Amino acid sequence: MLMLRNLVTSLFEHEQIKTTLPKARDTARLAEKIITMGKKGGLSSYQRANGFLLKPQLTPKVFGTFAKRYADREGGYTRIHKYGNRPGDNAPHAILELVDNPRDIKFEMTARAIGWEVLSKKLGTTGPRELVNSGVGGVESIVSQEQQLGPKDRGHLRPTTRWNLQKVLRFRNPESVSILGKKAEDHIDTLLAQPVALKQLLDVNSEKSESADETPLVGPKALRIRAGQKLPGGNQSTLRLAQGALGKEPSSRPRWFERRKLGIDRSALWGQL
């Protein structure tokens, strides 16, 4: 029990911890009970929560910050993200976090999904070179529109992304719409800058003289397209990329003349840069 009390205390202190999956589930159950005490208020609840936490200075945070943040929520104050297996004993890892915390993983991943899908849609009508020069704007207005749409309505985003967008913004303040749009625009800029940076690094490496003393902080290998990675505006699905050589690939040339790298998205769209 002392271990779980320590995990709950660390969760309230940092609002995001990493532990094994069984411990994360037990910690989430106890943390939600303590937050419910904070929402109820009263001297009795305060004394019980203060006796449970290993750091008494966190009790005002539970009865103040968390009670105000989750005032409109009826439950579900924690979220568990599975994080693979731990090296060594192969125990299942997980990230346990408080919902709507300043470093909310679901909020960050939803912003990246929005940026990826908006860029993919823009590439259907505009070339990548023009987008690199002018950028992609109006993402905040797209977020505001998608927040009002239903599950069967047609919009700029896929239904699953729209559903996640509405979930992460449901209990947040109105300023979160602009924050989410800004994060999506930042991810769009990253996606547009990656092929340009890769091309420049390859040019620098090809023209590098022997007298060069400085080496770049990031090499071309760190920016190259990885196997199974789908590019925005690509013409192949992620499932097709994951199949690699096992999937049927129509080709006019015999296979023994091809030198292919499995799972790489060869979309001709990004070759225009």
CSV table of C-alpha atoms in Angstrom, one decimal:
chain,number,residue,atom,x,y,z
A,1,MET,CA,0.0,0.0,0.0
A,2,LEU,CA,2.9,2.3,0.7
A,3,MET,CA,4.1,1.9,-2.8
A,4,LEU,CA,0.7,2.9,-4.2
A,5,ARG,CA,0.6,5.9,-1.9
A,6,ASN,CA,4.0,6.9,-3.2
A,7,LEU,CA,2.8,6.6,-6.9
A,8,VAL,CA,-0.4,8.6,-6.2
A,9,THR,CA,1.7,11.3,-4.5
A,10,SER,CA,4.1,11.4,-7.5
A,11,LEU,CA,1.2,11.5,-9.9
A,12,PHE,CA,-0.3,14.6,-8.1
A,13,GLU,CA,3.1,16.2,-8.0
A,14,HIS,CA,4.2,15.7,-11.6
A,15,GLU,CA,0.7,15.0,-13.1
A,16,GLN,CA,2.4,12.4,-15.4
A,17,ILE,CA,4.3,9.3,-14.4
A,18,LYS,CA,5.6,6.1,-16.0
A,19,THR,CA,5.3,2.7,-14.3
A,20,THR,CA,4.1,-0.8,-15.1
A,21,LEU,CA,0.6,-1.3,-16.4
A,22,PRO,CA,-0.8,-3.2,-13.3
A,23,LYS,CA,0.5,-0.5,-11.0
A,24,ALA,CA,-0.8,2.2,-13.2
A,25,ARG,CA,-4.3,0.8,-13.0
A,26,ASP,CA,-4.2,0.5,-9.2
A,27,THR,CA,-2.8,4.0,-8.9
A,28,ALA,CA,-5.4,5.5,-11.2
A,29,ARG,CA,-8.2,3.9,-9.1
A,30,LEU,CA,-6.8,5.4,-5.9
A,31,ALA,CA,-6.0,8.8,-7.5
A,32,GLU,CA,-9.6,9.2,-8.7
A,33,LYS,CA,-10.9,8.6,-5.2
A,34,ILE,CA,-8.6,11.3,-3.7
A,35,ILE,CA,-9.7,13.8,-6.4
A,36,THR,CA,-13.3,12.9,-5.6
A,37,MET,CA,-12.6,13.8,-2.0
A,38,GLY,CA,-11.1,17.1,-3.2
A,39,LYS,CA,-14.3,17.9,-5.2
A,40,LYS,CA,-16.5,17.1,-2.2
A,41,GLY,CA,-14.5,19.4,0.1
A,42,GLY,CA,-15.0,19.5,3.9
A,43,LEU,CA,-12.8,18.9,6.8
A,44,SER,CA,-13.3,15.1,7.0
A,45,SER,CA,-12.3,14.7,3.3
A,46,TYR,CA,-9.3,17.0,3.7
A,47,GLN,CA,-8.0,15.0,6.7
A,48,ARG,CA,-8.4,11.7,4.9
A,49,ALA,CA,-6.6,12.9,1.8
A,50,ASN,CA,-3.9,14.6,3.8
A,51,GLY,CA,-3.3,11.3,5.7
A,52,PHE,CA,-3.1,9.3,2.5
A,53,LEU,CA,-0.6,11.5,0.6
A,54,LEU,CA,3.1,11.2,1.6
A,55,LYS,CA,3.6,15.0,0.9
A,56,PRO,CA,1.0,17.0,2.8
A,57,GLN,CA,1.9,20.1,0.8
A,58,LEU,CA,0.1,18.5,-2.2
A,59,THR,CA,-3.3,18.4,-0.3
A,60,PRO,CA,-4.2,22.1,-1.1
A,61,LYS,CA,-3.4,21.3,-4.8
A,62,VAL,CA,-5.9,18.5,-4.8
A,63,PHE,CA,-8.6,20.6,-3.1
A,64,GLY,CA,-7.8,23.7,-5.1
A,65,THR,CA,-6.3,23.1,-8.6
A,66,PHE,CA,-7.7,19.7,-9.3
A,67,ALA,CA,-11.1,20.3,-7.8
A,68,LYS,CA,-11.5,23.4,-10.0
A,69,ARG,CA,-10.2,21.6,-13.1
A,70,TYR,CA,-12.5,18.6,-12.8
A,71,ALA,CA,-15.5,20.5,-11.4
A,72,ASP,CA,-17.6,19.6,-14.5
A,73,ARG,CA,-16.3,16.1,-14.9
A,74,GLU,CA,-18.3,13.2,-13.2
A,75,GLY,CA,-15.3,10.9,-13.4
A,76,GLY,CA,-12.4,9.8,-15.5
A,77,TYR,CA,-9.7,12.1,-14.1
A,78,THR,CA,-6.8,9.8,-15.2
A,79,ARG,CA,-5.7,8.3,-18.5
A,80,ILE,CA,-3.4,5.3,-19.2
A,81,HIS,CA,-1.2,5.1,-22.3
A,82,LYS,CA,0.4,1.7,-23.0
A,83,TYR,CA,4.1,2.2,-23.6
A,84,GLY,CA,5.4,-1.2,-24.8
A,85,ASN,CA,7.5,-3.5,-22.6
A,86,ARG,CA,10.3,-2.7,-20.2
A,87,PRO,CA,13.8,-3.9,-21.2
A,88,GLY,CA,15.1,-6.6,-19.0
A,89,ASP,CA,12.0,-8.2,-17.4
A,90,ASN,CA,9.7,-7.4,-20.4
A,91,ALA,CA,7.0,-6.0,-18.0
A,92,PRO,CA,4.3,-4.0,-19.7
A,93,HIS,CA,5.0,-0.3,-19.4
A,94,ALA,CA,2.4,2.5,-19.2
A,95,ILE,CA,2.3,6.3,-18.8
A,96,LEU,CA,-0.3,7.4,-16.3
A,97,GLU,CA,-1.4,11.0,-16.4
A,98,LEU,CA,-4.1,13.3,-15.2
A,99,VAL,CA,-6.5,14.4,-17.8
A,100,ASP,CA,-6.1,18.0,-19.1
A,101,ASN,CA,-2.8,18.4,-17.5
A,102,PRO,CA,-0.3,21.0,-19.1
A,103,ARG,CA,1.6,18.1,-20.8
A,104,ASP,CA,-1.5,16.1,-21.9
A,105,ILE,CA,-0.3,13.4,-24.3
A,106,LYS,CA,-3.7,13.0,-26.0
A,107,PHE,CA,-3.9,16.8,-26.6
A,108,GLU,CA,-0.4,16.8,-28.2
A,109,MET,CA,-1.1,13.7,-30.4
A,110,THR,CA,-4.5,15.1,-31.5
A,111,ALA,CA,-2.8,18.3,-32.5
A,112,ARG,CA,-0.3,16.4,-34.6
A,113,ALA,CA,-3.1,14.3,-36.2
A,114,ILE,CA,-5.0,17.5,-37.1
A,115,GLY,CA,-1.8,19.0,-38.6
A,116,TRP,CA,-1.1,15.9,-40.6
A,117,GLU,CA,-4.6,15.7,-42.1
A,118,VAL,CA,-4.9,19.4,-42.8
A,119,LEU,CA,-1.6,19.3,-44.7
A,120,SER,CA,-2.7,16.1,-46.6
A,121,LYS,CA,-5.8,17.9,-47.7
A,122,LYS,CA,-3.9,21.0,-48.8
A,123,LEU,CA,-1.5,18.9,-50.8
A,124,GLY,CA,-4.4,17.7,-52.9
A,125,THR,CA,-4.9,21.2,-54.4
A,126,THR,CA,-1.5,22.9,-53.8
A,127,GLY,CA,2.0,21.8,-54.6
A,128,PRO,CA,4.5,21.2,-51.8
A,129,ARG,CA,6.9,23.9,-53.0
A,130,GLU,CA,4.2,26.6,-52.7
A,131,LEU,CA,3.2,25.3,-49.2
A,132,VAL,CA,6.8,25.4,-48.1
A,133,ASN,CA,7.1,29.1,-49.2
A,134,SER,CA,3.7,30.3,-48.0
A,135,GLY,CA,2.9,27.9,-45.1
A,136,VAL,CA,-0.5,26.7,-44.1
A,137,GLY,CA,-2.8,29.0,-42.1
A,138,GLY,CA,-6.4,29.0,-40.9
A,139,VAL,CA,-6.0,25.9,-38.7
A,140,GLU,CA,-7.6,27.5,-35.7
A,141,SER,CA,-10.8,28.2,-37.7
A,142,ILE,CA,-10.8,24.5,-38.9
A,143,VAL,CA,-10.5,23.4,-35.3
A,144,SER,CA,-13.5,25.6,-34.3
A,145,GLN,CA,-15.6,24.3,-37.2
A,146,GLU,CA,-14.8,20.6,-36.5
A,147,GLN,CA,-15.7,21.1,-32.8
A,148,GLN,CA,-19.3,21.8,-33.8
A,149,LEU,CA,-19.7,19.0,-36.4
A,150,GLY,CA,-21.4,15.7,-35.7
A,151,PRO,CA,-20.0,12.2,-36.2
A,152,LYS,CA,-21.7,11.8,-39.7
A,153,ASP,CA,-20.9,15.3,-41.0
A,154,ARG,CA,-18.3,15.9,-43.6
A,155,GLY,CA,-15.4,18.2,-42.7
A,156,HIS,CA,-11.7,18.6,-43.0
A,157,LEU,CA,-10.8,15.8,-40.6
A,158,ARG,CA,-11.5,12.1,-40.3
A,159,PRO,CA,-14.3,11.1,-37.9
A,160,THR,CA,-11.9,9.6,-35.4
A,161,THR,CA,-9.7,12.7,-35.3
A,162,ARG,CA,-12.7,14.9,-35.0
A,163,TRP,CA,-14.0,12.7,-32.1
A,164,ASN,CA,-10.6,13.0,-30.3
A,165,LEU,CA,-10.6,16.8,-30.9
A,166,GLN,CA,-14.0,17.2,-29.3
A,167,LYS,CA,-13.0,15.0,-26.4
A,168,VAL,CA,-9.8,16.9,-25.5
A,169,LEU,CA,-11.6,20.3,-25.8
A,170,ARG,CA,-14.9,19.3,-24.1
A,171,PHE,CA,-13.9,20.4,-20.5
A,172,ARG,CA,-11.1,22.9,-21.4
A,173,ASN,CA,-11.4,26.7,-21.5
A,174,PRO,CA,-12.1,28.5,-24.9
A,175,GLU,CA,-8.4,29.5,-25.1
A,176,SER,CA,-7.5,25.8,-25.7
A,177,VAL,CA,-8.9,26.1,-29.3
A,178,SER,CA,-6.2,28.6,-30.3
A,179,ILE,CA,-3.6,26.5,-28.4
A,180,LEU,CA,-4.6,23.4,-30.3
A,181,GLY,CA,-4.5,25.2,-33.6
A,182,LYS,CA,-1.1,26.7,-32.9
A,183,LYS,CA,0.3,23.2,-32.0
A,184,ALA,CA,-1.2,21.8,-35.2
A,185,GLU,CA,0.4,24.6,-37.3
A,186,ASP,CA,3.8,24.0,-35.6
A,187,HIS,CA,3.5,20.3,-36.6
A,188,ILE,CA,2.6,21.3,-40.2
A,189,ASP,CA,5.8,23.5,-40.3
A,190,THR,CA,7.8,20.5,-39.0
A,191,LEU,CA,6.4,18.2,-41.7
A,192,LEU,CA,7.1,20.8,-44.4
A,193,ALA,CA,10.6,21.5,-43.1
A,194,GLN,CA,11.8,17.9,-42.8
A,195,PRO,CA,12.2,17.1,-46.6
A,196,VAL,CA,13.8,20.5,-47.2
A,197,ALA,CA,16.3,20.0,-44.3
A,198,LEU,CA,17.1,16.5,-45.6
A,199,LYS,CA,17.8,17.8,-49.1
A,200,GLN,CA,20.0,20.6,-47.7
A,201,LEU,CA,21.9,18.2,-45.5
A,202,LEU,CA,22.5,15.8,-48.4
A,203,ASP,CA,23.8,18.7,-50.5
A,204,VAL,CA,26.1,19.8,-47.7
A,205,ASN,CA,27.5,16.3,-47.2
A,206,SER,CA,28.1,15.9,-50.9
A,207,GLU,CA,30.0,19.2,-51.1
A,208,LYS,CA,31.8,18.9,-47.8
A,209,SER,CA,35.5,19.6,-48.0
A,210,GLU,CA,38.2,17.8,-46.0
A,211,SER,CA,39.1,20.9,-44.1
A,212,ALA,CA,35.6,21.3,-42.5
A,213,ASP,CA,36.0,21.3,-38.8
A,214,GLU,CA,32.3,21.5,-37.8
A,215,THR,CA,29.8,18.7,-38.1
A,216,PRO,CA,26.0,19.2,-38.2
A,217,LEU,CA,24.1,18.4,-35.1
A,218,VAL,CA,21.6,16.3,-37.0
A,219,GLY,CA,22.7,13.9,-39.8
A,220,PRO,CA,20.7,12.9,-42.8
A,221,LYS,CA,19.9,9.5,-41.4
A,222,ALA,CA,17.8,11.1,-38.6
A,223,LEU,CA,15.6,12.9,-41.1
A,224,ARG,CA,15.2,10.1,-43.7
A,225,ILE,CA,11.8,8.5,-44.2
A,226,ARG,CA,11.5,5.3,-42.1
A,227,ALA,CA,9.9,2.1,-43.0
A,228,GLY,CA,6.1,2.2,-42.5
A,229,GLN,CA,6.0,6.0,-42.3
A,230,LYS,CA,3.2,7.5,-44.4
A,231,LEU,CA,3.8,10.9,-45.9
A,232,PRO,CA,1.1,13.6,-46.0
A,233,GLY,CA,-0.6,13.4,-49.3
A,234,GLY,CA,0.8,9.9,-50.0
A,235,ASN,CA,-0.9,7.6,-52.4
A,236,GLN,CA,-0.4,4.4,-50.3
A,237,SER,CA,-2.1,3.3,-47.1
A,238,THR,CA,-0.3,2.5,-43.9
A,239,LEU,CA,-1.4,-1.1,-44.2
A,240,ARG,CA,0.1,-1.3,-47.7
A,241,LEU,CA,3.4,0.1,-46.4
A,242,ALA,CA,3.4,-2.3,-43.5
A,243,GLN,CA,2.9,-5.3,-45.8
A,244,GLY,CA,6.2,-4.5,-47.6
A,245,ALA,CA,7.2,-7.2,-50.1
A,246,LEU,CA,4.3,-9.4,-49.0
A,247,GLY,CA,1.7,-7.1,-50.6
A,248,LYS,CA,1.0,-7.2,-54.3
A,249,GLU,CA,2.8,-4.4,-56.1
A,250,PRO,CA,1.8,-3.8,-59.8
A,251,SER,CA,4.9,-3.2,-61.8
A,252,SER,CA,5.7,-3.3,-65.5
A,253,ARG,CA,9.3,-4.3,-64.9
A,254,PRO,CA,10.5,-7.7,-63.6
A,255,ARG,CA,11.2,-7.8,-60.0
A,256,TRP,CA,14.9,-8.8,-60.3
A,257,PHE,CA,15.6,-5.4,-61.9
A,258,GLU,CA,14.2,-3.5,-59.0
A,259,ARG,CA,16.2,-2.3,-56.0
A,260,ARG,CA,13.5,-1.5,-53.5
A,261,LYS,CA,13.5,-0.7,-49.8
A,262,LEU,CA,10.6,-2.3,-48.0
A,263,GLY,CA,7.9,-0.2,-46.5
A,264,ILE,CA,9.1,3.2,-47.8
A,265,ASP,CA,6.5,5.7,-49.1
A,266,ARG,CA,7.7,6.6,-52.6
A,267,SER,CA,5.1,9.3,-53.3
A,268,ALA,CA,6.1,11.4,-56.3
A,269,LEU,CA,4.5,14.5,-54.7
A,270,TRP,CA,7.4,15.3,-52.4
A,271,GLY,CA,9.9,14.9,-55.2
A,272,GLN,CA,8.9,18.3,-56.5
A,273,LEU,CA,10.8,20.1,-53.8
